[in-house]
């Protein structure tokens, strides 16, 4: 099997683009980001100096073994968690210096986050959950965009249901519809297809790819699925809180091979 490992390019850049136009300006960048949590009397060091960049027009994936820090990294990049050290620029704002009000505005209007755990409000119906970002801003929800996002994901008939009555895959689609309807400039999606069947997973990836095809937007996906990663322009691999490798436009087989190497602790690399 031939594996194309993009060793020449530092993480955060793209050297090969086979299917899409050259990326636009950087929408998201992280420099030497660390994150630690207090756990009892010690600190758990989760991220160790992560640097990356995502350009407009890119759909990128972050992969790595469970516990390697993927969700933590996504939270930091989206401004949901503060890094311990290092800096993050999102849509031209340094997240360390942006005001709380501006950060809240950014998160509500320009950034979409699909949580690994869906984060639906259990007391609100599906329709109300999808409309929540506008309700929080005291805006009238865009009915057509919401209806279209729900129809695309096949959940329009569930509009009046409560999240508790839905399957995991249906809840995941509600969380995705909420973000798709917003049409944000940067989408963070933490395992967005983890609970979906293959067909629905393809629909979701098509929608995310359509967002990234816009030269003003970008998508960053965490996934365990090599087939999902293979739909991305670039795949970054984490292990133990570090970004160790990246591949540009890899095949699913390439991705699976690197994942296997990372999981068994091998550090060998090929080109
Ligand atoms: N608030 C916290 N306090 C202490 N430790 C935490 C906290 N949040 C995450 N961690 C730890 O950080 C590590 C990385 O967690 P994270 O959720 O980022 O991993 P992940 O790569 O997303 O894993 P998975 O693939 O299972 O979702 C784990 O060991 C986790 O226990
Ligand atoms: Mg996670």
Coordinates of N, CA, C and O in Angstrom, one line a residue, residues 1 6 16 65 100-102 108 150 157 196 198 201 258 264 268:
X1 N 0.8 -1.2 0.0 CA 0.0 0.0 0.0 C 0.9 1.3 0.0 O 1.9 1.3 0.7
X6 N 2.4 13.8 4.4 CA 2.8 15.1 4.0 C 3.8 15.6 5.0 O 3.5 16.5 5.9
X16 N -0.7 19.9 -0.9 CA -1.2 19.3 -2.0 C -2.7 19.5 -2.0 O -3.4 19.3 -1.0
X65 N -6.4 8.7 18.8 CA -7.0 7.7 19.8 C -7.9 8.4 20.8 O -7.7 9.6 21.0
X100 N -15.8 39.6 26.2 CA -16.7 38.5 26.4 C -17.9 38.7 25.5 O -18.4 37.7 24.9
X101 N -18.3 39.9 25.4 CA -19.5 40.2 24.5 C -19.2 39.9 23.1 O -20.1 39.3 22.4
X102 N -18.0 40.3 22.6 CA -17.7 40.0 21.2 C -17.5 38.5 21.0 O -17.9 37.9 19.9
X108 N -22.2 32.9 18.5 CA -23.6 32.8 18.1 C -23.9 33.0 16.7 O -24.7 32.4 16.1
X150 N -33.7 20.8 8.2 CA -34.3 19.6 8.8 C -34.7 18.6 7.8 O -34.6 17.4 8.0
X157 N -40.2 15.6 10.3 CA -41.4 15.1 10.9 C -41.3 15.0 12.5 O -42.2 14.7 13.2
X196 N -24.6 7.9 13.1 CA -25.4 7.9 11.9 C -25.2 6.6 11.0 O -24.0 6.1 11.0
X198 N -24.7 4.8 7.3 CA -23.8 5.3 6.2 C -24.4 6.3 5.3 O -23.8 7.3 4.9
X201 N -24.8 9.6 7.0 CA -23.5 10.1 7.2 C -23.0 10.8 5.9 O -22.4 11.9 6.0
X258 N -2.2 5.2 9.3 CA -1.6 6.1 10.3 C -2.3 6.0 11.7 O -1.7 5.9 12.7
X264 N -0.9 1.9 18.1 CA 0.0 0.9 18.7 C 1.3 1.5 19.1 O 2.3 0.8 19.5
X268 N 7.0 5.3 13.4 CA 7.6 5.2 12.1 C 6.7 6.1 11.2 O 5.5 6.2 11.3

